[in-house]
Amino acid sequence: MSSLLIHNIGMLATPEGTEAHRGPAQGQLRVLENAWIYTENGRIVSFGSGEPPLTAEEKLDAGGRLVTPGLVDAHTHLIFGGWRQNELAMKIRNVPYLDILASGGGILSTVKATHAATEAELTNKAATALDEMMRFGTTTCEAKSGYGLCKDEELKQLRVIRKLNETHPMDVAATFMGAHALPPEYKENREGYLKLLCEEIIPAVAQEKLARFCDVFCETGVFTAEESRQVLECGKEYGLIPKIHADEIDPIGGSQLAGQIGAISAEHLIVCPDEGIASMARGGTIACLLPATSFYLNSTYAPARKMIEQGVPVALASDYNPGSCPCLNLQLVMNIACLKYRLTPEEVLTGVTLNAAAAIGMAELVGSVDRAKQADLVIWDAPDLNYLCYRLGSNLAHTVIKKGVLYHG
Ligand code: NIG
Ligand code: FE
C-alpha cells in the first residue's frame, strides 16, 4: 500500500459529487481553508481542514497554496500528423474557416498528413502533447479520431488513443469521429460515405471496442442535421454514446438534435439558438464549450450564461487541434471563459473538472475531491481560485498529481 498526505493546503476548492452540476449549483464549490488530503493507492480516502488527524508514508507540504481536482479536458482532436501554420496568413486575411476546408485545405490537409504518419509517429507526437497538458494541470482528457475518414485510418487513430490510455499516465477517453468531414473521393456520393460509416466503420470500431463515444461535425458544407442524426443513431445501436459538434459556425439544428437524441454533450455551440438550449436542457445534454476556439477563429462566444440560467450544465475544454485551436492549456481556457462568457471562477472550475468529467462519462472516477475518487490533484502557484483565473499567460501548475503519483508543473 502507498499513502500520501498533502497538508498545509491554503485553499482546497472543488465541486462535489458524481454528476454534472447545472444552474446555480454550477457555481457552488466546497471550499476548505488550511486543508489536507489523504490518499491511498492512488485514491482519495479522506480530507478536511485543520491539523491532519493521521500521517502517511509520503508527506507533501502544499506551502499554503491552492489545490483543486486535476483538470479534465473533455474535447481534443489529439491525434494528427503535421501542423497548419500555413493557415495563419489566410486567417489574418479573414479567409473563413469553412472556405479553407471547401478548397481542400483545413481538416482535409491534416487528413493527408495523418495518413502519411505511422502509428508509432502519431503515438509519440500525441504523447508529447499529453506531457504538455499534464504540465498545465490536465490529468484526464478525451481524444477523437477524425483525420482518417476511411476504415483503416480511423482504426489506426483509435488504436493510438487506446495505446496512449494504456501507457501514458493521463486517462484518455476515446471518441470515434469518422464523420468529421466528407472525404474528397465521396464529394459526389454523400450517401456512399454515410453507408461506409454505418455499415463498415462503426461496426468495426464497436467490435474492437475502440471508442466509447461517437461524434459528428454538424455544419454547413460538412454534415447536415439529418445526416448527423443517421450517424449518431447508428453509433447508438452499436453502443457508442452520441456527442455532436453543433452550432460552431452556422446554427443548422445540431443543438436541437443533441437534446432529441440524448447526446451526452454538444460541443462548441457558439451560435446556439434558444431552441437548442431548451432542447439540451430537456435532453440532459452537457454544453461542452470551447472558448479558446472562439478566440482563435476570431468569432463570437457561446451564450454560456444563458445556458447556465436555463439549466444546461456547462463544461469547458480546449478543442486542441491543428486548425481551429492549437492550444493545450486549460488555464487559458479558464481565463477566456471568465472574461468572455462572464462565468465566475467557481462556475469555471466546475466546467473544467466535474462537468467535464461527466461529459466523458467519468464523473464517478475523476473531476472532484471526493472519497474513493482517483487522487488526481493540482497544487497551484496561487493562493486562491480568483488568482488562478485572473493571471494570464503563465503556467501556474506547481505540482500535478495523477493517481497519487507526483508530476511537476
Ligand atoms: O472542433 N470543427 C471541427 N473540428 C475541429 C477543427 C478541426 C480542424 O480544423 O482540424 C473543431 O474546431
Ligand atoms: Fe472539435
Coordinates of C-alpha atoms and ligand atoms in Angstrom, one line a residue:
M1 CA 0.0 0.0 0.0
S2 CA 1.3 3.5 -0.7
S3 CA -0.2 6.5 1.1
L4 CA 0.2 10.2 0.5
L5 CA -0.7 13.1 2.8
I6 CA -0.9 16.6 1.3
H7 CA -1.0 19.1 4.1
N8 CA -0.7 22.9 4.6
I9 CA -3.2 23.5 1.7
G10 CA -4.1 27.2 1.8
M11 CA -7.4 26.6 0.0
L12 CA -9.0 23.4 -1.3
A13 CA -11.6 24.3 -3.9
T14 CA -13.7 21.5 -5.6
P15 CA -17.2 20.7 -6.8
E16 CA -18.7 17.8 -5.1
G17 CA -20.3 14.6 -6.3
T18 CA -20.5 12.3 -9.3
E19 CA -22.9 14.2 -11.6
A20 CA -22.8 17.3 -13.7
H21 CA -23.9 20.5 -11.9
R22 CA -26.4 22.8 -13.6
G23 CA -27.9 26.2 -12.8
P24 CA -26.8 27.8 -9.6
A25 CA -25.1 24.5 -8.5
Q26 CA -22.5 25.1 -11.2
G27 CA -21.1 27.9 -9.1
Q28 CA -21.3 26.1 -5.7
L29 CA -18.0 24.6 -4.6
R30 CA -16.7 23.0 -1.4
V31 CA -14.0 25.4 -0.2
L32 CA -11.8 24.5 2.7
E33 CA -9.0 26.6 4.2
N34 CA -6.0 25.2 5.9
A35 CA -6.8 21.8 4.5
W36 CA -5.3 18.4 4.0
I37 CA -6.0 15.4 1.7
Y38 CA -5.0 11.8 2.5
T39 CA -4.8 9.2 -0.3
E40 CA -4.0 5.5 -0.5
N41 CA -3.1 3.5 -3.6
G42 CA -4.0 6.4 -5.9
R43 CA -7.4 7.0 -4.4
I44 CA -8.8 9.8 -2.1
V45 CA -9.5 8.3 1.3
S46 CA -10.2 11.4 3.4
F47 CA -9.8 15.2 3.6
G48 CA -10.6 18.0 5.9
S49 CA -9.4 21.3 7.4
G50 CA -7.2 22.0 10.4
E51 CA -4.4 19.6 11.7
P52 CA -4.4 16.3 9.8
P53 CA -5.5 13.6 12.2
L54 CA -3.3 11.0 10.5
T55 CA 0.1 10.6 8.8
A56 CA 1.3 8.8 5.6
E57 CA 4.4 7.2 4.1
E58 CA 4.8 10.2 1.9
K59 CA 4.0 13.8 3.1
L60 CA 3.7 16.7 0.8
D61 CA 3.7 20.3 2.1
A62 CA 1.5 22.4 -0.2
G63 CA 3.0 25.6 1.2
G64 CA -0.3 27.3 1.7
R65 CA -1.2 27.1 -2.0
L66 CA -4.5 26.4 -3.8
V67 CA -5.4 22.8 -4.5
T68 CA -8.1 21.7 -7.0
P69 CA -9.0 18.4 -8.7
G70 CA -6.9 17.6 -11.7
L71 CA -8.4 19.4 -14.8
V72 CA -10.3 17.3 -17.3
D73 CA -10.1 18.3 -21.0
A74 CA -13.3 16.9 -22.4
H75 CA -12.7 17.7 -26.1
T76 CA -9.5 17.3 -28.0
H77 CA -8.5 16.2 -31.5
L78 CA -5.3 14.8 -30.1
I79 CA -4.2 12.5 -32.9
F80 CA -3.0 14.2 -36.1
G81 CA 0.0 14.4 -38.4
G82 CA 1.6 17.7 -39.3
W83 CA 0.5 21.2 -38.4
R84 CA -1.3 24.0 -40.3
Q85 CA 0.8 27.1 -39.6
N86 CA 0.3 28.0 -43.3
E87 CA -3.3 28.8 -42.5
L88 CA -2.3 31.7 -40.2
A89 CA -1.7 34.0 -43.1
M90 CA -5.1 33.2 -44.5
K91 CA -6.8 33.8 -41.1
I92 CA -5.1 37.2 -41.0
R93 CA -6.6 38.0 -44.4
N94 CA -10.0 36.9 -43.0
V95 CA -10.4 33.8 -45.2
P96 CA -13.3 31.9 -43.4
Y97 CA -12.6 28.5 -41.8
L98 CA -15.2 26.8 -44.0
D99 CA -13.7 28.3 -47.2
I100 CA -10.3 26.8 -46.4
L101 CA -12.0 23.5 -45.9
A102 CA -14.1 23.7 -49.0
S103 CA -10.9 24.4 -51.1
G104 CA -9.4 21.1 -49.9
G105 CA -7.3 22.6 -47.1
G106 CA -8.2 22.6 -43.4
I107 CA -9.2 19.3 -42.0
L108 CA -8.5 17.6 -45.3
S109 CA -4.9 18.7 -45.4
T110 CA -4.5 17.2 -41.9
V111 CA -6.1 14.0 -43.1
K112 CA -3.3 13.7 -45.7
A113 CA -0.6 14.3 -43.1
T114 CA -2.2 11.9 -40.7
H115 CA -2.4 9.1 -43.4
A116 CA 1.3 9.7 -44.1
A117 CA 2.3 9.2 -40.4
T118 CA 2.9 5.7 -38.9
E119 CA 1.1 4.6 -35.8
A120 CA 4.4 5.0 -33.8
E121 CA 4.9 8.5 -35.1
L122 CA 1.3 9.5 -34.1
T123 CA 1.7 7.9 -30.7
N124 CA 5.0 9.8 -30.0
K125 CA 3.6 13.1 -31.1
A126 CA 0.4 12.7 -29.1
A127 CA 2.4 11.6 -26.0
T128 CA 4.4 14.8 -26.2
A129 CA 1.1 16.7 -26.3
L130 CA -0.2 14.7 -23.3
D131 CA 3.0 15.5 -21.4
E132 CA 2.5 19.2 -22.0
M133 CA -1.2 19.0 -21.0
M134 CA -0.1 17.5 -17.7
R135 CA 2.4 20.2 -17.1
F136 CA -0.6 22.6 -17.4
G137 CA -2.7 20.7 -14.9
T138 CA -4.8 18.4 -17.0
T139 CA -4.9 14.8 -15.7
T140 CA -7.8 13.3 -17.8
C141 CA -8.8 14.0 -21.4
E142 CA -10.9 12.9 -24.3
A143 CA -9.4 12.3 -27.7
K144 CA -11.2 12.0 -31.1
S145 CA -10.3 10.2 -34.3
G146 CA -11.5 12.0 -37.4
Y147 CA -8.4 12.6 -39.6
G148 CA -8.7 9.2 -41.1
L149 CA -12.0 9.2 -42.9
C150 CA -11.6 5.6 -44.1
K151 CA -11.8 2.4 -42.1
D152 CA -8.1 1.6 -41.8
E153 CA -7.0 5.1 -41.0
E154 CA -9.8 5.7 -38.4
L155 CA -9.0 2.5 -36.7
K156 CA -5.3 3.4 -36.7
Q157 CA -6.1 6.7 -34.9
L158 CA -8.3 4.9 -32.4
R159 CA -5.6 2.3 -31.7
V160 CA -3.2 5.1 -31.0
I161 CA -5.6 6.5 -28.4
R162 CA -6.0 3.1 -26.8
K163 CA -2.3 2.7 -26.6
L164 CA -1.8 6.1 -25.0
N165 CA -4.5 5.4 -22.5
E166 CA -2.7 2.2 -21.5
T167 CA 0.8 3.6 -21.5
H168 CA 0.6 7.3 -20.5
P169 CA -0.3 8.4 -17.0
M170 CA -3.1 10.5 -18.5
D171 CA -6.6 8.8 -18.6
V172 CA -7.7 9.2 -22.3
A173 CA -11.3 8.6 -23.3
A174 CA -11.8 7.7 -26.9
T175 CA -14.3 9.2 -29.4
F176 CA -14.9 8.0 -32.9
M177 CA -15.4 10.9 -35.3
G178 CA -15.3 9.4 -38.7
A179 CA -17.9 12.0 -39.6
H180 CA -15.5 14.9 -39.3
A181 CA -15.5 15.8 -43.0
L182 CA -16.6 14.3 -46.2
P183 CA -13.6 12.6 -47.9
P184 CA -13.0 14.2 -51.3
E185 CA -13.5 10.9 -53.1
Y186 CA -17.1 10.9 -51.8
K187 CA -17.8 14.5 -52.9
E188 CA -20.5 13.4 -55.3
N189 CA -21.6 10.5 -53.2
R190 CA -22.5 11.6 -49.8
E191 CA -24.8 8.6 -49.2
G192 CA -21.8 6.4 -50.1
Y193 CA -19.8 7.7 -47.2
L194 CA -22.7 7.6 -44.7
K195 CA -23.2 3.9 -45.8
L196 CA -19.5 3.2 -45.3
L197 CA -19.6 4.8 -41.8
C198 CA -22.7 2.9 -40.7
E199 CA -22.2 -0.4 -42.3
E200 CA -18.4 -0.9 -42.0
I201 CA -16.5 1.6 -39.9
I202 CA -18.8 1.9 -36.9
P203 CA -19.3 -1.9 -36.6
A204 CA -15.5 -2.4 -36.7
V205 CA -15.0 0.3 -34.1
A206 CA -17.5 -1.4 -31.8
Q207 CA -16.2 -4.8 -32.4
E208 CA -12.7 -3.8 -31.3
K209 CA -14.2 -1.7 -28.5
L210 CA -12.0 1.2 -29.7
A211 CA -14.3 4.0 -28.7
R212 CA -16.9 4.9 -26.1
F213 CA -18.4 7.9 -27.9
C214 CA -19.4 8.8 -31.5
D215 CA -19.1 12.5 -32.6
V216 CA -20.2 14.3 -35.9
F217 CA -19.3 17.7 -37.3
C218 CA -22.8 19.0 -38.0
E219 CA -22.1 22.1 -40.0
T220 CA -22.8 23.9 -43.3
G221 CA -20.9 22.1 -46.1
V222 CA -20.0 19.2 -43.8
F223 CA -22.9 17.1 -42.4
T224 CA -26.5 18.2 -42.2
A225 CA -28.6 17.6 -39.0
E226 CA -30.4 14.7 -40.7
E227 CA -27.1 13.1 -41.7
S228 CA -25.7 13.7 -38.3
R229 CA -28.8 12.0 -36.8
Q230 CA -28.3 9.0 -39.0
V231 CA -24.7 8.5 -37.9
L232 CA -25.3 9.1 -34.2
E233 CA -28.4 6.7 -34.2
C234 CA -26.3 4.1 -35.9
G235 CA -23.5 4.6 -33.3
K236 CA -26.1 4.2 -30.6
E237 CA -27.1 0.9 -32.0
Y238 CA -23.5 -0.2 -31.6
G239 CA -23.3 1.1 -28.0
L240 CA -21.5 4.4 -28.9
I241 CA -22.7 7.3 -26.8
P242 CA -23.6 10.4 -29.0
K243 CA -21.7 13.7 -29.0
I244 CA -22.0 16.4 -31.6
H245 CA -20.1 19.4 -32.9
A246 CA -23.0 21.8 -33.2
D247 CA -23.6 25.5 -34.0
E248 CA -19.9 26.2 -34.3
I249 CA -20.3 28.5 -37.4
D250 CA -23.9 28.1 -38.5
P251 CA -26.9 27.1 -36.5
I252 CA -28.3 24.2 -38.7
G253 CA -30.1 22.2 -36.0
G254 CA -27.2 20.5 -34.2
S255 CA -28.1 21.6 -30.7
Q256 CA -31.8 20.7 -31.1
L257 CA -30.7 17.3 -32.4
A258 CA -28.4 16.8 -29.4
G259 CA -31.2 17.1 -26.9
Q260 CA -33.6 15.0 -29.0
I261 CA -31.2 12.0 -29.3
G262 CA -30.0 12.4 -25.7
A263 CA -26.4 13.2 -26.6
I264 CA -24.1 13.2 -23.6
S265 CA -22.7 16.5 -24.8
A266 CA -22.9 19.1 -27.6
E267 CA -19.7 20.9 -28.5
H268 CA -18.9 24.5 -29.5
L269 CA -22.4 26.0 -29.5
I270 CA -21.0 29.4 -30.5
V271 CA -24.2 30.4 -32.3
C272 CA -26.6 28.2 -30.3
P273 CA -30.2 29.3 -30.7
D274 CA -32.7 29.4 -27.8
E275 CA -34.5 26.3 -29.1
G276 CA -31.2 24.5 -29.0
I277 CA -30.6 25.5 -25.3
A278 CA -34.2 24.4 -24.5
S279 CA -33.7 21.0 -26.3
M280 CA -30.4 20.3 -24.5
A281 CA -32.0 21.2 -21.1
R282 CA -34.8 18.7 -21.8
G283 CA -32.4 16.0 -23.1
G284 CA -29.9 16.4 -20.2
T285 CA -27.1 17.2 -22.7
I286 CA -24.0 18.9 -21.3
A287 CA -22.8 22.0 -23.2
C288 CA -19.1 21.5 -23.9
L289 CA -17.9 25.0 -24.7
L290 CA -14.5 25.8 -26.3
P291 CA -13.8 29.5 -25.7
A292 CA -10.2 29.3 -27.0
T293 CA -11.6 28.3 -30.4
S294 CA -13.8 31.4 -30.5
F295 CA -10.7 33.4 -29.7
Y296 CA -8.6 31.6 -32.4
L297 CA -11.4 31.8 -35.1
N298 CA -12.0 35.4 -34.1
S299 CA -15.7 34.6 -33.8
T300 CA -18.3 35.4 -31.2
Y301 CA -18.7 33.5 -27.9
A302 CA -21.2 30.8 -26.9
P303 CA -24.1 32.1 -24.8
A304 CA -22.7 30.3 -21.7
R305 CA -24.6 32.5 -19.1
K306 CA -27.9 31.8 -20.8
M307 CA -27.2 28.1 -20.7
I308 CA -26.5 28.1 -17.0
E309 CA -29.6 30.1 -16.4
Q310 CA -31.7 27.6 -18.5
G311 CA -30.3 24.7 -16.5
V312 CA -27.8 23.3 -19.0
P313 CA -24.6 22.1 -17.3
V314 CA -21.5 23.8 -18.9
A315 CA -18.2 22.0 -19.4
L316 CA -15.2 23.8 -20.8
A317 CA -12.5 22.2 -22.9
S318 CA -9.5 23.1 -25.2
D319 CA -10.6 21.7 -28.6
Y320 CA -6.9 21.1 -29.2
N321 CA -6.5 20.5 -32.9
P322 CA -4.1 21.8 -35.7
G323 CA -6.7 24.1 -37.3
S324 CA -9.1 26.0 -35.1
C325 CA -7.3 25.8 -31.8
P326 CA -3.7 24.5 -31.5
C327 CA -3.8 25.0 -27.7
L328 CA -3.2 22.5 -24.9
N329 CA -3.6 24.9 -22.0
L330 CA -6.8 24.7 -20.0
Q331 CA -5.7 27.6 -17.8
L332 CA -6.0 29.9 -20.8
V333 CA -9.5 28.4 -21.4
M334 CA -10.4 29.3 -17.9
N335 CA -9.3 32.9 -18.3
I336 CA -11.2 33.3 -21.5
A337 CA -14.3 31.7 -20.0
C338 CA -14.3 34.3 -17.2
L339 CA -13.7 37.3 -19.4
K340 CA -15.7 36.4 -22.4
Y341 CA -18.5 34.2 -21.1
R342 CA -18.7 36.1 -17.9
L343 CA -18.6 32.9 -15.8
T344 CA -17.4 33.2 -12.2
P345 CA -14.2 31.3 -11.2
E346 CA -16.4 28.9 -9.3
E347 CA -18.5 28.1 -12.4
V348 CA -15.4 27.8 -14.5
L349 CA -13.7 25.4 -12.1
T350 CA -16.8 23.1 -12.2
G351 CA -16.6 23.4 -16.0
V352 CA -13.1 22.1 -16.2
T353 CA -13.5 19.4 -13.6
L354 CA -16.7 17.7 -12.6
N355 CA -18.9 18.8 -15.6
A356 CA -16.1 17.9 -18.0
A357 CA -15.7 14.5 -16.3
A358 CA -19.5 14.0 -16.7
A359 CA -19.2 15.0 -20.4
I360 CA -16.9 12.0 -20.9
G361 CA -18.8 9.6 -18.6
M362 CA -16.0 9.6 -16.0
A363 CA -17.6 11.6 -13.1
E364 CA -17.7 8.5 -10.8
L365 CA -13.9 8.4 -11.0
V366 CA -12.5 11.9 -11.5
G367 CA -13.5 15.6 -11.5
S368 CA -13.8 16.3 -7.8
V369 CA -12.1 15.8 -4.5
D370 CA -14.4 13.2 -3.1
R371 CA -13.9 10.0 -1.2
A372 CA -13.0 7.0 -3.4
K373 CA -12.3 9.1 -6.5
Q374 CA -8.8 9.0 -8.1
A375 CA -6.2 11.1 -6.4
D376 CA -5.9 13.4 -9.4
L377 CA -5.0 16.8 -8.0
V378 CA -3.1 20.1 -8.8
I379 CA -1.2 22.3 -6.4
W380 CA -1.3 25.7 -8.0
D381 CA 1.2 28.6 -7.6
A382 CA -1.9 30.6 -6.5
P383 CA -3.3 31.5 -3.0
D384 CA -6.9 31.1 -4.1
L385 CA -9.2 30.4 -7.1
N386 CA -9.6 34.0 -8.1
Y387 CA -5.9 34.3 -8.6
L388 CA -5.8 31.2 -10.8
C389 CA -8.5 32.6 -13.1
Y390 CA -7.1 36.2 -13.0
R391 CA -3.4 35.7 -14.0
L392 CA -2.9 35.4 -17.8
G393 CA -0.3 33.5 -19.8
S394 CA 1.7 31.9 -17.0
N395 CA 1.7 28.2 -16.2
L396 CA 0.6 28.3 -12.5
A397 CA 0.6 24.5 -12.1
H398 CA 3.1 23.8 -9.3
T399 CA 2.7 20.1 -8.8
V400 CA 0.4 17.8 -10.7
I401 CA -0.7 14.5 -9.0
K402 CA -2.1 11.7 -11.0
K403 CA -3.4 8.6 -9.2
G404 CA -1.4 9.6 -6.2
V405 CA 1.9 10.0 -8.2
L406 CA 3.7 13.4 -8.3
Y407 CA 4.5 15.2 -11.6
H408 CA 5.8 18.7 -11.7
G409 CA 4.4 21.7 -13.5
Ligands
NIG1 O1 -13.7 21.3 -33.3 N1 -14.9 21.7 -36.1 C1 -14.4 20.7 -36.4 N2 -13.3 20.1 -35.9 C2 -12.4 20.9 -35.1 C3 -11.4 21.5 -36.1 C4 -10.6 20.5 -36.8 C5 -9.6 21.1 -37.7 O2 -9.7 22.2 -38.1 O3 -8.6 20.3 -38.0 C6 -13.0 21.8 -34.2 O4 -12.9 23.1 -34.3
FE2 FE -13.6 19.9 -32.0

